CSV table of C-alpha atoms and ligand atoms in Angstrom, one decimal:
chain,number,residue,atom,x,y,z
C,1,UNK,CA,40.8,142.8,-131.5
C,2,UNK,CA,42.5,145.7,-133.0
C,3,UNK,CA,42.5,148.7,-131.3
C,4,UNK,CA,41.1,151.7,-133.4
C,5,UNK,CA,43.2,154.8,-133.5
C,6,UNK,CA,40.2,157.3,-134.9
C,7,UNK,CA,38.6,158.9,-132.4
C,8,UNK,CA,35.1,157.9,-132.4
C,9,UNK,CA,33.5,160.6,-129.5
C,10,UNK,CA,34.8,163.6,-128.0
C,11,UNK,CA,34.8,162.1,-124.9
C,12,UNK,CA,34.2,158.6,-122.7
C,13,UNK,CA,32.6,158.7,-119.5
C,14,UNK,CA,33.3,155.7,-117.7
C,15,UNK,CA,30.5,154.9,-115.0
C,16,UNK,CA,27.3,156.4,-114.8
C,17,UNK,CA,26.1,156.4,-111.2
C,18,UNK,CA,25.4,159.3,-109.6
C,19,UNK,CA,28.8,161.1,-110.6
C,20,UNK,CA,29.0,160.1,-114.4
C,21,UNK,CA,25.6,160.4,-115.6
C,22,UNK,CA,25.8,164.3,-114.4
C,23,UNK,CA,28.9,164.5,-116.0
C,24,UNK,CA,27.2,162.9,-119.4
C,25,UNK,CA,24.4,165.2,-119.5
C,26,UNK,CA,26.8,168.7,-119.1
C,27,UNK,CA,29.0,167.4,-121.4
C,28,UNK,CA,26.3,166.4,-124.5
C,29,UNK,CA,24.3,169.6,-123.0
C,30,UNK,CA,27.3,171.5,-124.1
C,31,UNK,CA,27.7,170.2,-127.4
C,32,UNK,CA,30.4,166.8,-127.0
C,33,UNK,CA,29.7,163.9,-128.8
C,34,UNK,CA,29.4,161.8,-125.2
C,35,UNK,CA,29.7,157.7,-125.0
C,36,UNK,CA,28.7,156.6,-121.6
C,37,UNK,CA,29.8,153.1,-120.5
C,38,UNK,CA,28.2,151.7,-117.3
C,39,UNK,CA,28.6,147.8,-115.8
C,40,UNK,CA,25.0,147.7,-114.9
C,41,UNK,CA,21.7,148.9,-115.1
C,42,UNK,CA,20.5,152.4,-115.2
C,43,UNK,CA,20.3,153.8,-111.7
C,44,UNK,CA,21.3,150.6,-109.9
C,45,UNK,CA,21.4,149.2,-106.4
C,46,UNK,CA,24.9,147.9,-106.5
C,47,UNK,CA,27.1,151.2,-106.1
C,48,UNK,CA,26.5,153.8,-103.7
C,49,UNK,CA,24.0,155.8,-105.9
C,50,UNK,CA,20.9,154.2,-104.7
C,51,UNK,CA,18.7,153.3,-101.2
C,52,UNK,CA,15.6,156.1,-101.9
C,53,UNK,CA,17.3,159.3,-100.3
C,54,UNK,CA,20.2,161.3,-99.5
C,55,UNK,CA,20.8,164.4,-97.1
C,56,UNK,CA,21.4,167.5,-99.1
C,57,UNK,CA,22.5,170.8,-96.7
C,58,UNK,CA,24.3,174.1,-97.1
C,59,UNK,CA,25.6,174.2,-93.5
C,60,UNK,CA,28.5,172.4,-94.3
C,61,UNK,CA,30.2,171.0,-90.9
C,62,UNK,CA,32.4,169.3,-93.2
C,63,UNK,CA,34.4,172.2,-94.5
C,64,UNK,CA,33.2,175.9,-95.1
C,65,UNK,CA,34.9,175.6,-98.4
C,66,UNK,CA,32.3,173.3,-99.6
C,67,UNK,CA,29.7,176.1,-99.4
C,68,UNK,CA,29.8,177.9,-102.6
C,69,UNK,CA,29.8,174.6,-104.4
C,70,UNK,CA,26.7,173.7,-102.6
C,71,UNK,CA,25.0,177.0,-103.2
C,72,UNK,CA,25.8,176.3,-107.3
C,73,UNK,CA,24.4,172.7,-106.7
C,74,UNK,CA,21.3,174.2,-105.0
C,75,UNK,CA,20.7,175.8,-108.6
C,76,UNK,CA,21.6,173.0,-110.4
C,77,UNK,CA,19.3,170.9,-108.2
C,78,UNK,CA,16.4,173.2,-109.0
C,79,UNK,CA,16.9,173.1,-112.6
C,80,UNK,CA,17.4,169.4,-113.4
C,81,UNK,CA,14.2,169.4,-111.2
C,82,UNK,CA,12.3,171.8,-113.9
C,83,UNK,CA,14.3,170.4,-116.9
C,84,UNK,CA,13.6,166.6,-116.2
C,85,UNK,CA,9.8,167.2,-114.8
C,86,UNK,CA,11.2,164.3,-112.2
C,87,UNK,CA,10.5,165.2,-108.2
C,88,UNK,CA,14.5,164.8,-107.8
C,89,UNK,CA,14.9,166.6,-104.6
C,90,UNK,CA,12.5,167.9,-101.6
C,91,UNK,CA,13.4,170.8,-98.9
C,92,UNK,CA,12.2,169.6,-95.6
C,93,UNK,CA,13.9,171.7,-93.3
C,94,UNK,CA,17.2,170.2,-91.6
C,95,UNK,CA,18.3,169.5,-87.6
C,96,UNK,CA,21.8,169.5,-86.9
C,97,UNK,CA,22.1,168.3,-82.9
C,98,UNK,CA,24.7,167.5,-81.0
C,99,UNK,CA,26.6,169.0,-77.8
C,100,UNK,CA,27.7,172.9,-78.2
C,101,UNK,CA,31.5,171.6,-79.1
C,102,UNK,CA,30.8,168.9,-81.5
C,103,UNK,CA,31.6,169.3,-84.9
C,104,UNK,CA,27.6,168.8,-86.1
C,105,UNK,CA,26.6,171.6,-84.0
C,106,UNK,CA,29.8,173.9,-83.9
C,107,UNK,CA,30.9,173.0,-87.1
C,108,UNK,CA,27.3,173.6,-89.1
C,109,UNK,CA,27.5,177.1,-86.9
C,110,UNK,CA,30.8,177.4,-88.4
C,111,UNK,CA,30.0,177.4,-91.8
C,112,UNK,CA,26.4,178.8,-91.2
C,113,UNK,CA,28.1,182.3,-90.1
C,114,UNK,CA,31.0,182.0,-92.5
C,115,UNK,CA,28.8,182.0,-95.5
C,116,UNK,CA,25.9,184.2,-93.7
C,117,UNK,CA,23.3,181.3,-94.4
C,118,UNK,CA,19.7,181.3,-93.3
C,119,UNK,CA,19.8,179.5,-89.8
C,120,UNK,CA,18.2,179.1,-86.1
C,121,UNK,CA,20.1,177.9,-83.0
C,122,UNK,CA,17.5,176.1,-80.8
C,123,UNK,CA,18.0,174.3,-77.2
C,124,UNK,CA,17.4,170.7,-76.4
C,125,UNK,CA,14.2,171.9,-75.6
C,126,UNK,CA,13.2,174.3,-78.6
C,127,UNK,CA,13.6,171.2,-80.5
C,128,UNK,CA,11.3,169.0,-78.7
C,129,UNK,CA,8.5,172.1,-78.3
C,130,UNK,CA,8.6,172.8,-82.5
C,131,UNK,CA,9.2,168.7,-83.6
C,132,UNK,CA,7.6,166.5,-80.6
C,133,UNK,CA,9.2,163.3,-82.4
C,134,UNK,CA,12.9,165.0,-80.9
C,135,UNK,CA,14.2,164.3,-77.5
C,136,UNK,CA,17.9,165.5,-77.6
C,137,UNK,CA,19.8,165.3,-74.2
C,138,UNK,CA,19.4,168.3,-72.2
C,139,UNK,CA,22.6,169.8,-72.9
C,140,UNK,CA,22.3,169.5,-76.4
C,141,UNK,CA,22.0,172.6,-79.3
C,142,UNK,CA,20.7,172.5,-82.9
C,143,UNK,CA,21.3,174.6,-85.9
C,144,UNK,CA,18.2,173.9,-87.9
C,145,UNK,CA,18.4,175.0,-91.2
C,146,UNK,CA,15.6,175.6,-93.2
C,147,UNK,CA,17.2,175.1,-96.9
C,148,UNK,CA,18.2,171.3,-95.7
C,149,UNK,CA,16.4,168.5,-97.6
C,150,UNK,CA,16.7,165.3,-99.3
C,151,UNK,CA,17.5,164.2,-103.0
C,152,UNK,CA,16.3,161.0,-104.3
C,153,UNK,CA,19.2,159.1,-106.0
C,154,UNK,CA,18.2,157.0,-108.3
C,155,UNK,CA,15.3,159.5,-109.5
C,156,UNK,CA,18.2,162.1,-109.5
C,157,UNK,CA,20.6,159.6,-111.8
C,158,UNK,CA,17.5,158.5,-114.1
C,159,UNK,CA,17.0,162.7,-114.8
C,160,UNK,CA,20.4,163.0,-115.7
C,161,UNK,CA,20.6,159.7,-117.7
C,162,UNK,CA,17.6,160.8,-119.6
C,163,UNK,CA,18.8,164.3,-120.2
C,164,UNK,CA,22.3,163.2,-121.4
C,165,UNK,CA,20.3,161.2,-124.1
C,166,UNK,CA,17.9,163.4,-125.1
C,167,UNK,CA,21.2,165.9,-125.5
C,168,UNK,CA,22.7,163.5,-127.9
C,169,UNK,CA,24.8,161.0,-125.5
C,170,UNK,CA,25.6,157.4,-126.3
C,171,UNK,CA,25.1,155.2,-123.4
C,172,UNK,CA,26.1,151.7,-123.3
C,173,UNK,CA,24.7,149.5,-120.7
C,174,UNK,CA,25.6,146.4,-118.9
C,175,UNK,CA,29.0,147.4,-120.6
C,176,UNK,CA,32.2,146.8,-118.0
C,177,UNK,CA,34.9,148.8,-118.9
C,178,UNK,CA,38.0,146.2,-118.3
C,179,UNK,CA,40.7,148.5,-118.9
C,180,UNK,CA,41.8,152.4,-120.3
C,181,UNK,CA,44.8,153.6,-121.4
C,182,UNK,CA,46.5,157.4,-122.7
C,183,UNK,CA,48.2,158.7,-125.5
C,184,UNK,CA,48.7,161.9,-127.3
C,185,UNK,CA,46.5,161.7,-129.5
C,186,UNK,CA,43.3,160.1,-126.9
C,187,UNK,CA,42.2,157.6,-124.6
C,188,UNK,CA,40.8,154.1,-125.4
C,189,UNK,CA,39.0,152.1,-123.4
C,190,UNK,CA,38.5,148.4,-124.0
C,191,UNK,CA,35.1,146.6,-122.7
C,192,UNK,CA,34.0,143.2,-122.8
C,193,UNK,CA,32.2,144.3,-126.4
C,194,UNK,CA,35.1,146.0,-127.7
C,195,UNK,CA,37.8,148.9,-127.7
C,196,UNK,CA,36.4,152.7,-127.8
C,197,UNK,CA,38.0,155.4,-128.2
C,198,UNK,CA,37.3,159.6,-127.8
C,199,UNK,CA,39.6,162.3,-127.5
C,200,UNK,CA,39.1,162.6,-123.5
C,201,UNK,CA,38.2,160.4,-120.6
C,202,UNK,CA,36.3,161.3,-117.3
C,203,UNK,CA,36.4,158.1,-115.0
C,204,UNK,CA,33.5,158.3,-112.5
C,205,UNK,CA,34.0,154.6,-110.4
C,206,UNK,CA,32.8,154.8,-107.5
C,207,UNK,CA,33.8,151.9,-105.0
C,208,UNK,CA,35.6,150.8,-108.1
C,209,UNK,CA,38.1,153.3,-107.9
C,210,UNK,CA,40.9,151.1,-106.3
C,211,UNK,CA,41.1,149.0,-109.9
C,212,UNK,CA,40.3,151.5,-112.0
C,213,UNK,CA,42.6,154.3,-111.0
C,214,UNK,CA,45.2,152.7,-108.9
C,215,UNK,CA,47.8,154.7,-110.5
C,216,UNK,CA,46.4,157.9,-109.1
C,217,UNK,CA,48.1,157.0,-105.8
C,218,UNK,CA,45.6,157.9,-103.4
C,219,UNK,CA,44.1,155.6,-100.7
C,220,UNK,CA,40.5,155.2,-101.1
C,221,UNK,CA,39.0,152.8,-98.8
C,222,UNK,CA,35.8,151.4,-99.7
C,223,UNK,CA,33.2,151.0,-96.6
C,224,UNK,CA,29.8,148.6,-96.4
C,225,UNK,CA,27.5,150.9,-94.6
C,226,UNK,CA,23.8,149.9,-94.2
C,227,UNK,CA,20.5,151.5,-94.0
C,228,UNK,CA,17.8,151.3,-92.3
C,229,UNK,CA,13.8,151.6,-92.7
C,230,UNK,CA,12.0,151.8,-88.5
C,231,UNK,CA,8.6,151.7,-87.7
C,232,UNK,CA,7.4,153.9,-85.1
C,233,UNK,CA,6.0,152.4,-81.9
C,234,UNK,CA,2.2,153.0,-81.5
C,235,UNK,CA,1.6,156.6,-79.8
C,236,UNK,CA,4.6,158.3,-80.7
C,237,UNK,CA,4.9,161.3,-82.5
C,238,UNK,CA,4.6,160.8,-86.4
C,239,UNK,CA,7.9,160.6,-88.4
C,240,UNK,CA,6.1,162.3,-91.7
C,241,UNK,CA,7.5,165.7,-93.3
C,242,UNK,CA,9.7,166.1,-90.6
C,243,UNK,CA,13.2,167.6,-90.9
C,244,UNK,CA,16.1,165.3,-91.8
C,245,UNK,CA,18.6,165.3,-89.2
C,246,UNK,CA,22.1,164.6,-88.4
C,247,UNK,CA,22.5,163.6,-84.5
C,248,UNK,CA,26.3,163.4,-82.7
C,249,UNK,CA,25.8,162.3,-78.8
C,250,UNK,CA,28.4,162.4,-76.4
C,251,UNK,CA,30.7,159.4,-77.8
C,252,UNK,CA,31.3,161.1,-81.1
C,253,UNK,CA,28.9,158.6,-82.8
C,254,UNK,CA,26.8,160.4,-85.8
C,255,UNK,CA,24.0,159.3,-87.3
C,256,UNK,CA,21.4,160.9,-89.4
C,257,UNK,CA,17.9,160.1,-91.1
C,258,UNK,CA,14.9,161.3,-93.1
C,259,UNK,CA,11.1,161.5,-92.4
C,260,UNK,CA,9.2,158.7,-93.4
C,261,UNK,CA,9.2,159.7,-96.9
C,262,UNK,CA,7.2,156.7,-98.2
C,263,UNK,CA,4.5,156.8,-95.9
C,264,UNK,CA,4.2,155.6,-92.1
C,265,UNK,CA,4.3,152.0,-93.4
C,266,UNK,CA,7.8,152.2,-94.7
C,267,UNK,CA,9.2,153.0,-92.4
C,268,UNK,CA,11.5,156.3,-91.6
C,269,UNK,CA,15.1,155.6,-92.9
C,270,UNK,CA,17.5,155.8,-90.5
C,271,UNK,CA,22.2,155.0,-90.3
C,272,UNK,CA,25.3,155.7,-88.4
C,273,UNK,CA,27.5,158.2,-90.6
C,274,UNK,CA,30.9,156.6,-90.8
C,275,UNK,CA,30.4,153.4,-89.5
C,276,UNK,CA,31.5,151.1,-91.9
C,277,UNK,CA,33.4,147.7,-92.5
C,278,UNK,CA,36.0,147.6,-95.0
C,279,UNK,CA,35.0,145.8,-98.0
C,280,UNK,CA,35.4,145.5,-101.7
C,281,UNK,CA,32.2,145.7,-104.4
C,282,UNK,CA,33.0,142.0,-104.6
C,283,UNK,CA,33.6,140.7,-101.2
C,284,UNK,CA,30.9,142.8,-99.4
C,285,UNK,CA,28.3,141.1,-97.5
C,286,UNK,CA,24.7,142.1,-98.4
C,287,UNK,CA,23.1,140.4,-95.5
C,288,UNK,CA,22.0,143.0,-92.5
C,289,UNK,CA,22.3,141.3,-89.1
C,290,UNK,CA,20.2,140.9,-86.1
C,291,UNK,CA,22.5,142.6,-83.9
C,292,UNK,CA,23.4,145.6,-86.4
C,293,UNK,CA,19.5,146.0,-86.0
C,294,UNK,CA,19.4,146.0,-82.6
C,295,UNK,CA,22.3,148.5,-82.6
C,296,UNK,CA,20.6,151.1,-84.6
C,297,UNK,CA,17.2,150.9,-82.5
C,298,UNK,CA,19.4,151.6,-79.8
C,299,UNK,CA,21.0,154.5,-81.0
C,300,UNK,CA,18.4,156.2,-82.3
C,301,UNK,CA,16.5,155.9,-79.8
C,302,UNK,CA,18.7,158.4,-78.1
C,303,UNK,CA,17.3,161.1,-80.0
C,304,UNK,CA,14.0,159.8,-81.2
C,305,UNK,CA,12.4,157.2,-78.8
C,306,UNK,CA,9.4,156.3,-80.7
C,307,UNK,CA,11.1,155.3,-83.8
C,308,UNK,CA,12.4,152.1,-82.3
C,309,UNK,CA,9.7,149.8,-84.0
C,310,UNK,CA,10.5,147.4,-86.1
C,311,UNK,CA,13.4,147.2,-88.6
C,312,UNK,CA,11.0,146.7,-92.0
C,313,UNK,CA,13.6,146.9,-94.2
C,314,UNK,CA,17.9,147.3,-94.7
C,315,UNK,CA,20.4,147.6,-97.5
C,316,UNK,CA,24.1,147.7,-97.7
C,317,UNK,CA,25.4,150.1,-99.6
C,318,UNK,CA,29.2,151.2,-100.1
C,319,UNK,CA,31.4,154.4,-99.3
C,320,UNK,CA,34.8,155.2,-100.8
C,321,UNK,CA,36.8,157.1,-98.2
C,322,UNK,CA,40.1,159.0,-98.8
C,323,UNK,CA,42.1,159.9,-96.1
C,324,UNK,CA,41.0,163.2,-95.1
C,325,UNK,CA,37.4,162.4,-95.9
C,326,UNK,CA,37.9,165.0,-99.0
C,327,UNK,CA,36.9,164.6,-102.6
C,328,UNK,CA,39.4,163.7,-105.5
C,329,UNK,CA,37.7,165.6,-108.6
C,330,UNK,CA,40.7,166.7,-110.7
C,331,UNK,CA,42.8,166.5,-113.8
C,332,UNK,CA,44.6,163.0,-113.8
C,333,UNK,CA,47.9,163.3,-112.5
C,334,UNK,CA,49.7,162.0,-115.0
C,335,UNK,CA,47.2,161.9,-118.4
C,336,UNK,CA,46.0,165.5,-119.3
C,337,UNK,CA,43.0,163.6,-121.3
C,338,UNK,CA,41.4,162.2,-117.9
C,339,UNK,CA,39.7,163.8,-115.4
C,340,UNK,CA,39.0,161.9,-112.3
C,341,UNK,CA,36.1,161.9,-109.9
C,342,UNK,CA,36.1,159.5,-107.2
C,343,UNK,CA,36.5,159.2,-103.2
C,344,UNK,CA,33.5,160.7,-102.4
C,345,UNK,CA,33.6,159.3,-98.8
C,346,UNK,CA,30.4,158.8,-98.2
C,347,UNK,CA,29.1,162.7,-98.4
C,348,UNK,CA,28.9,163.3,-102.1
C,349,UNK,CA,25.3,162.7,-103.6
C,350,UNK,CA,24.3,166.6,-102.6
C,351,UNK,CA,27.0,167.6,-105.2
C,352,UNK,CA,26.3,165.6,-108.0
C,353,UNK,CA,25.0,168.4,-110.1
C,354,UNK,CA,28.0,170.5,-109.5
C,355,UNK,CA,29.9,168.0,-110.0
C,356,UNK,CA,28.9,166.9,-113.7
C,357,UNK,CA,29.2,171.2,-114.1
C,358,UNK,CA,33.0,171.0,-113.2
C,359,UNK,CA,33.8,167.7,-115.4
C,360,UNK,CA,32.8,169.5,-118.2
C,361,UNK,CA,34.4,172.5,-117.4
C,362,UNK,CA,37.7,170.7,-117.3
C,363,UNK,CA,37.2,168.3,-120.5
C,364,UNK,CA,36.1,171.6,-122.3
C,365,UNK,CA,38.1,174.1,-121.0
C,366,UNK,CA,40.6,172.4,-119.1
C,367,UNK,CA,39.9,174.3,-115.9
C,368,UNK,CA,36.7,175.5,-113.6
C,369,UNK,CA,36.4,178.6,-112.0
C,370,UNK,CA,34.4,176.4,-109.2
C,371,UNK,CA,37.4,176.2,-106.0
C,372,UNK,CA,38.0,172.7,-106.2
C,373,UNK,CA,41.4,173.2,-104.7
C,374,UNK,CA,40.4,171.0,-102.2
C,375,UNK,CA,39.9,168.1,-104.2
C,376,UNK,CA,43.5,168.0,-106.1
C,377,UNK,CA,44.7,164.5,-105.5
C,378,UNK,CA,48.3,165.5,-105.0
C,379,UNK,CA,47.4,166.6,-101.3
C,380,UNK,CA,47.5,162.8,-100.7
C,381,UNK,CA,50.0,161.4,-102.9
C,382,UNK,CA,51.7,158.6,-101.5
Y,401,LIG,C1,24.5,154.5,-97.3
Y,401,LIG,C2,25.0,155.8,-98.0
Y,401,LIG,C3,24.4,157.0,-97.5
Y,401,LIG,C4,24.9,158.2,-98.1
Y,401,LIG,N1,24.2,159.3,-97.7
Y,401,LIG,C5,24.6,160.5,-98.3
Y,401,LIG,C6,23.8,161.7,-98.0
Y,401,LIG,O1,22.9,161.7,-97.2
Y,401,LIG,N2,24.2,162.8,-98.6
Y,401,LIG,C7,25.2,162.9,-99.5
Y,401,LIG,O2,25.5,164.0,-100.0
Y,401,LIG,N3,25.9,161.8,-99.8
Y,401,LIG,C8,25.6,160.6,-99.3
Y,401,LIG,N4,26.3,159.4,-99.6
Y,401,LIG,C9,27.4,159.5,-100.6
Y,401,LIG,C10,26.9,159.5,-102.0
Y,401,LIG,O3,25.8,158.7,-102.2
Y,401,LIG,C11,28.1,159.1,-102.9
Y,401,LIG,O4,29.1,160.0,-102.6
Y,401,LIG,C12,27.7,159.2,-104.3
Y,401,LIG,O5,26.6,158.4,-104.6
Y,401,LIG,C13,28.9,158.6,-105.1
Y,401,LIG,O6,28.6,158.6,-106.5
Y,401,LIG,P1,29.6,158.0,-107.5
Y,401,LIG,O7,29.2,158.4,-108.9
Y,401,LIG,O8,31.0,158.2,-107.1
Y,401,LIG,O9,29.4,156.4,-107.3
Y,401,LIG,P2,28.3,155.4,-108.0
Y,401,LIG,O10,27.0,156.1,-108.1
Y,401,LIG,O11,28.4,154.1,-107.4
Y,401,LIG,O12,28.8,155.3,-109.5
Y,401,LIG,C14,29.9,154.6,-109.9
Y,401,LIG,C15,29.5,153.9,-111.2
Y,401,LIG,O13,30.6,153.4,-111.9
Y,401,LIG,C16,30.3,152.1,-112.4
Y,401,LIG,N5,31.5,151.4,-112.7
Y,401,LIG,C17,32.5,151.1,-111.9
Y,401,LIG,N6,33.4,150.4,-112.5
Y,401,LIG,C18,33.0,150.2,-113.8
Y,401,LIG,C19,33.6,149.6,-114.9
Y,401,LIG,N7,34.7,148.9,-114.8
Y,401,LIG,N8,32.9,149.6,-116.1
Y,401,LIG,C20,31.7,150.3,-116.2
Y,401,LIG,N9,31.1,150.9,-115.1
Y,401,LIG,C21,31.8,150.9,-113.9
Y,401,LIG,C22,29.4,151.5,-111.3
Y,401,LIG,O14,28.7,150.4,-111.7
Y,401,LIG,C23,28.6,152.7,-110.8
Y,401,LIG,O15,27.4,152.8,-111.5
Y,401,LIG,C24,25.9,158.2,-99.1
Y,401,LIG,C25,26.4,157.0,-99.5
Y,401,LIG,C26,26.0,155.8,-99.0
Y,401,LIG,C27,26.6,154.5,-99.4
């Protein structure tokens, strides 16, 4: 197979989870030609784009430096709601509980006040009094924030995949991209199918990120973390259009969850943040345990003892964790014609519109005026 040296689009976008199918529709929105090239289905269960829901907050314990980008995503959230007619997000009001030092409480405070965001401290026993499904340990706080929601991923990847089309993109399919390379004059990209090639590349992988951009020279480990749907136990207070909430108890252990979302019968999702095995997208086991169960009924049951039913459902999904828990979004080190979005470390879906925003900012213009100063892979260069 030759390799063509024509360009054939202005720009490749190489994965189209959540990430790359934003990045696809900014990019055709604003006027590229735009081939998308994607191993799998559209919206697939395979990644880490997928499992029904995913936090999205402005109280940023993380990092008050993430806050402006979230208020931009906010926006961006409300209009690929309008633009795509799809329910891609809902606001259900957010609960951020853990002791007064702990960085879910102090650090959501943190950002909260920095920014001057909308927000409510409550006691252990506020909580309880104005959501009866809550029973934080006494010496508990909360920062409940009213703007806090959920997105729905693979509703939020189809709007963007249909969008990008509809704007003129290409997007190939059940296409694996087996390798890329750089020159002066573009970047090809050589699939199972055949070799593309566009004047830019944006490389959106994922958990793939370890063999696709290896040369970046940043560690990204990728995580199997697993969900999980609970029943509530006969009596207890109903999980429905609760708050989501992110819970740390004394041992530093966080984990969050939604309402039950799809009525009582599925089940309210429930997970530990950042409790994952190491893994690869090829050697990570799918199976959900008996006693990885039985761990998460007993830890949230902590906070929320009727939603210790059964386990009806559990799926694995996978994070891909750098070492500082930061994003790498940024101009390739080394190829001017590829930008770079990866290592998302498991905290990135609530971005994904800003995201896409910023990509095409730095195909187009070769910068953003978004702070993504934060994200420049050389704070981790090995
Ligand atoms: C269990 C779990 C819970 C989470 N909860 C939250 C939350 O509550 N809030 C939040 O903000 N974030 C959350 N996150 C993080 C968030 O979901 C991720 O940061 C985000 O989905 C990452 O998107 P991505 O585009 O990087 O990866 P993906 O969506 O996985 O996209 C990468 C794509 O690249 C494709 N690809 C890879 N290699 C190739 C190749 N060679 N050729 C072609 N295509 C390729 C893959 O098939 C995939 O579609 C959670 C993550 C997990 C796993």
């Amino acid at each position: 197979m030759g390799i063509p040296t024509e360009v054939d689009h202005d720009v490749i976008v190489l994965g189209l989870g959540g990430m790359g199918s934003a990045a696809a529709y900014h990019l055709a929105a604003r006027g590229l030609s735009v081939l998308g090239l994607e191993r799998f289905g559209v919206a697939h269960d395979r990644g880490s784009s997928h499992g029904g829901s995913r936090i999205i907050r402005q109280s940023y314990f993380e990092d008050p430096a993430y806050v402006p980008l979230l208020l931009r995503s906010y926006e961006l959230w409300e209009k690929l709601k309008r633009d795509s007619g799809f329910d891609v997000y809902s606001i259900t009001g957010g609960l951020f509980i853990g002791p007064e030092e702990s960085t879910t409480f102090a650090g959501s405070l943190q950002s909260s006040e920095t920014w001057g965001l909308d927000h409510e401290v409550l006691t252990a026993r506020e909580v309880h009094q104005r959501f009866p499904a809550f029973e934080p340990g006494d010496r508990q706080m909360a920062l409940f924030e009213q703007l806090a929601g959920f997105a729905r991923p693979e509703l939020t990847v189809q709007a963007h995949i249909r969008l990008a089309e509809q704007a003129g993109a290409e997007l190939h399919f059940g296409e694996p991209v087996l390798s890329w390379s750089c020159d002066d004059d573009g970047a090809s990209v050589v699939t199972a199918a055949t070799t593309h090639r566009a004047s830019h590349l944006v490389i959106c992988p994922g958990a793939w990120a370890p063999e696709l951009l290896s040369d970046i020279g940043v560690p990204i480990r990728i995580e199997r973390q697993v969900m999980y749907w609970i029943d509530s136990i006969a009596g207890s207070a109903p999980m429905a259009g609760g708050p989501i909430y992110i819970h740390e108890n004394e041992r530093i252990e966080q984990i969050y969850g939604f309402p039950a979302i799809d009525g009582p019968r599925g089940g309210a999702k429930a997970a530990f943040f950042r409790k994952g095995t190491d893994c690869t997208p090829d050697t990570i086991d799918r199976v959900v345990h008996p006693d990885e169960k039985a761990a998460m009924l007993e830890r949230v049951g902590e906070l929320l003892p009727g939603l210790t039913g059964d386990v009806l459902d559990a799926a694995t999904c996978m994070y891909s964790t750098t070492p500082d828990e930061h994003f790498v979004v940024a101009r390739h080190p080394w190829f001017d014609r590829v930008n770079v979005a990866c290592g998302f470390s498991g905290h990135g879906f609530k971005f994904v519109p800003v995201i896409g925003e910023i990509l095409a900012d730095l195909v187009i213009d070769g910068r953003t005026d978004h702070p993504i100063g934060l994200f420049d892979p050389g704070r981790l260069l090995q």
